[in-house]
Coordinates of C-alpha atoms in Angstrom, one line a residue:
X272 CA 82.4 11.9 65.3
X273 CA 80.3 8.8 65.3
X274 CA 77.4 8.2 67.6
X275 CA 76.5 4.7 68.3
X276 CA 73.2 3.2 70.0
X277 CA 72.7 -0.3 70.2
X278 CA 69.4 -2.4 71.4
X279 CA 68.1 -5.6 71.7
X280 CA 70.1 -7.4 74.4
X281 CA 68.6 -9.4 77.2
X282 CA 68.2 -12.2 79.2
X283 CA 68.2 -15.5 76.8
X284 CA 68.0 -19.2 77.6
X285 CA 70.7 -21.8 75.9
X286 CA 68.9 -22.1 72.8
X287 CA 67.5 -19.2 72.4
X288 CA 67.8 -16.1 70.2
X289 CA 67.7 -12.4 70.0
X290 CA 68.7 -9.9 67.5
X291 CA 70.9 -7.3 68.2
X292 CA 70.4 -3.7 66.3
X293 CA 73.2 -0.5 66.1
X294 CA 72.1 2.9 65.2
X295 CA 74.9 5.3 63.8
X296 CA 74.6 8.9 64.0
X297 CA 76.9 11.9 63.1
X298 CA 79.5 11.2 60.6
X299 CA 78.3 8.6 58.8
X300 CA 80.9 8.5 55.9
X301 CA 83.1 6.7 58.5
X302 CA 80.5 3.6 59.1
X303 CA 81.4 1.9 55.5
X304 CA 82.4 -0.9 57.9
X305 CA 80.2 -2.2 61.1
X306 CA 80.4 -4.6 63.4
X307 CA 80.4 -6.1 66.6
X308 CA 82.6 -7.3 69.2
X309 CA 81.8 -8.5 72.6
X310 CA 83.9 -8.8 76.2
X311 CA 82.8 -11.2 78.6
X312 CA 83.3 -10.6 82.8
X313 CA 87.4 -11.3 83.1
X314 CA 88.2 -11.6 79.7
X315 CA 89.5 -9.3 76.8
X316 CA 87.0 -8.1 74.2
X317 CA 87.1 -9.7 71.2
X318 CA 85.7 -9.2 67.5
X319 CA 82.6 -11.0 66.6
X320 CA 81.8 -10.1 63.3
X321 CA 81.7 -7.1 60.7
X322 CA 79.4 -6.0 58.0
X323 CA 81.3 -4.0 55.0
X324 CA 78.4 -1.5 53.6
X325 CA 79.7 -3.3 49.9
X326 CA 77.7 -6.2 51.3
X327 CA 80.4 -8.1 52.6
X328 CA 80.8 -10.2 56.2
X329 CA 83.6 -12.1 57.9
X330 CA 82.5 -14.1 61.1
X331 CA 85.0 -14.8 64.1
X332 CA 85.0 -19.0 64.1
X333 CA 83.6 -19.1 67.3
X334 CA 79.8 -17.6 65.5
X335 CA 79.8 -19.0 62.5
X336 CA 76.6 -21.0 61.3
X337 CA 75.0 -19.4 64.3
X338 CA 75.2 -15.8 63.9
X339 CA 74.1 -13.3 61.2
X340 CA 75.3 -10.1 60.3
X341 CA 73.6 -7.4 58.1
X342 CA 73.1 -3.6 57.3
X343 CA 70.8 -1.4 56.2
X344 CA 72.4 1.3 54.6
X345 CA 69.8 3.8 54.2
X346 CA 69.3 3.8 57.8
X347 CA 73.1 3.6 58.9
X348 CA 72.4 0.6 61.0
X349 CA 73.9 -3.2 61.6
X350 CA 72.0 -6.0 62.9
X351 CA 73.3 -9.4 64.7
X352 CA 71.5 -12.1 64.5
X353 CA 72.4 -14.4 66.9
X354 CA 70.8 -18.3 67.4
X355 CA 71.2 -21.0 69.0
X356 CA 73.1 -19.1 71.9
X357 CA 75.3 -20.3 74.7
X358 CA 75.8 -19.3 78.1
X359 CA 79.6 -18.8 77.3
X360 CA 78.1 -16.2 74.8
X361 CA 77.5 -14.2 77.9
X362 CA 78.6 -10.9 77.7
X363 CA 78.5 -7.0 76.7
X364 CA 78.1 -7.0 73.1
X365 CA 79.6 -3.4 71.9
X366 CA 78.9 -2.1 68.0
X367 CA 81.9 -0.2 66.4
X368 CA 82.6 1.4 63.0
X369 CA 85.6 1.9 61.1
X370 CA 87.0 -1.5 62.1
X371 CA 89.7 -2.6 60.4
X372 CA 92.6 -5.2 61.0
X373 CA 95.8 -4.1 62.2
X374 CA 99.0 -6.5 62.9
X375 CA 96.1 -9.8 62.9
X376 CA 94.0 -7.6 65.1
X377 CA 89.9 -6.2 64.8
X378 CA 90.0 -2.5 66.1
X379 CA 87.3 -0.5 65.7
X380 CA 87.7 3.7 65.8
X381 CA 84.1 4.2 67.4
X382 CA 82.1 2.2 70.1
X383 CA 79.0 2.0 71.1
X384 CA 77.9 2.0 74.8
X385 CA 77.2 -2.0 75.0
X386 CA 74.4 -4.0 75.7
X387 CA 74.2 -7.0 77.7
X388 CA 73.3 -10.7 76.4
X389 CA 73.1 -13.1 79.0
X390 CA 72.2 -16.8 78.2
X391 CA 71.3 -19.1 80.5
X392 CA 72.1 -22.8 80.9

């Protein structure tokens, strides 16, 4: 198993920034592949962005040029950068490992608890 702690959500206004920050815990072999995804109130959750521990990133469109993904693999943990936020990037930001792309989709294996990112207008 795969423990995951994330931290640094908050209360943000349009504008604004914060950086997001996953801890991973346990079996750690299976977190070669980090990332985030996010589900706002009445919608489905939906991928954000992943870090591959290679030093690769992929960015869902809706991010890109605003948000930053990296890792630090000595210390099993993922970072997300996020600028010049937007209140529809209100939500509950989750961390997962293992993701991978199956049929189109971003499914991760393990989850974090979520934190929430609230921007206001």
């Amino acid at each position: 198993q795969v423990q995951l702690v994330e931290s640094g959500g908050g209360l943000v206004q349009a504008g604004g920034s914060l950086r997001l920050s996953c801890a991973a815990s346990g079996r750690t072999f299976n977190t070669y592949a980090m990332g985030w995804f996010r589900q706002a109130p009445g919608k489905e959750r939906e991928f954000v962005a992943i870090n591959w521990s290679v030093g690769s990133t992929h960015y869902a469109d809706f991010v890109k040029g605003r948000f930053t993904i990296s890792g630090d693999n000595a210390k099993n943990t993922v970072y997300l950068q996020m600028n010049s936020l937007k209140p529809e990037d209100t939500a509950v930001y989750y961390c997962a490992a293992n993701i991978h792309l199956n049929s189109g989709t971003w499914l991760g294996d393990y989850w974090g608890q979520g934190t929430q990112v609230t921007v206001s207008s």
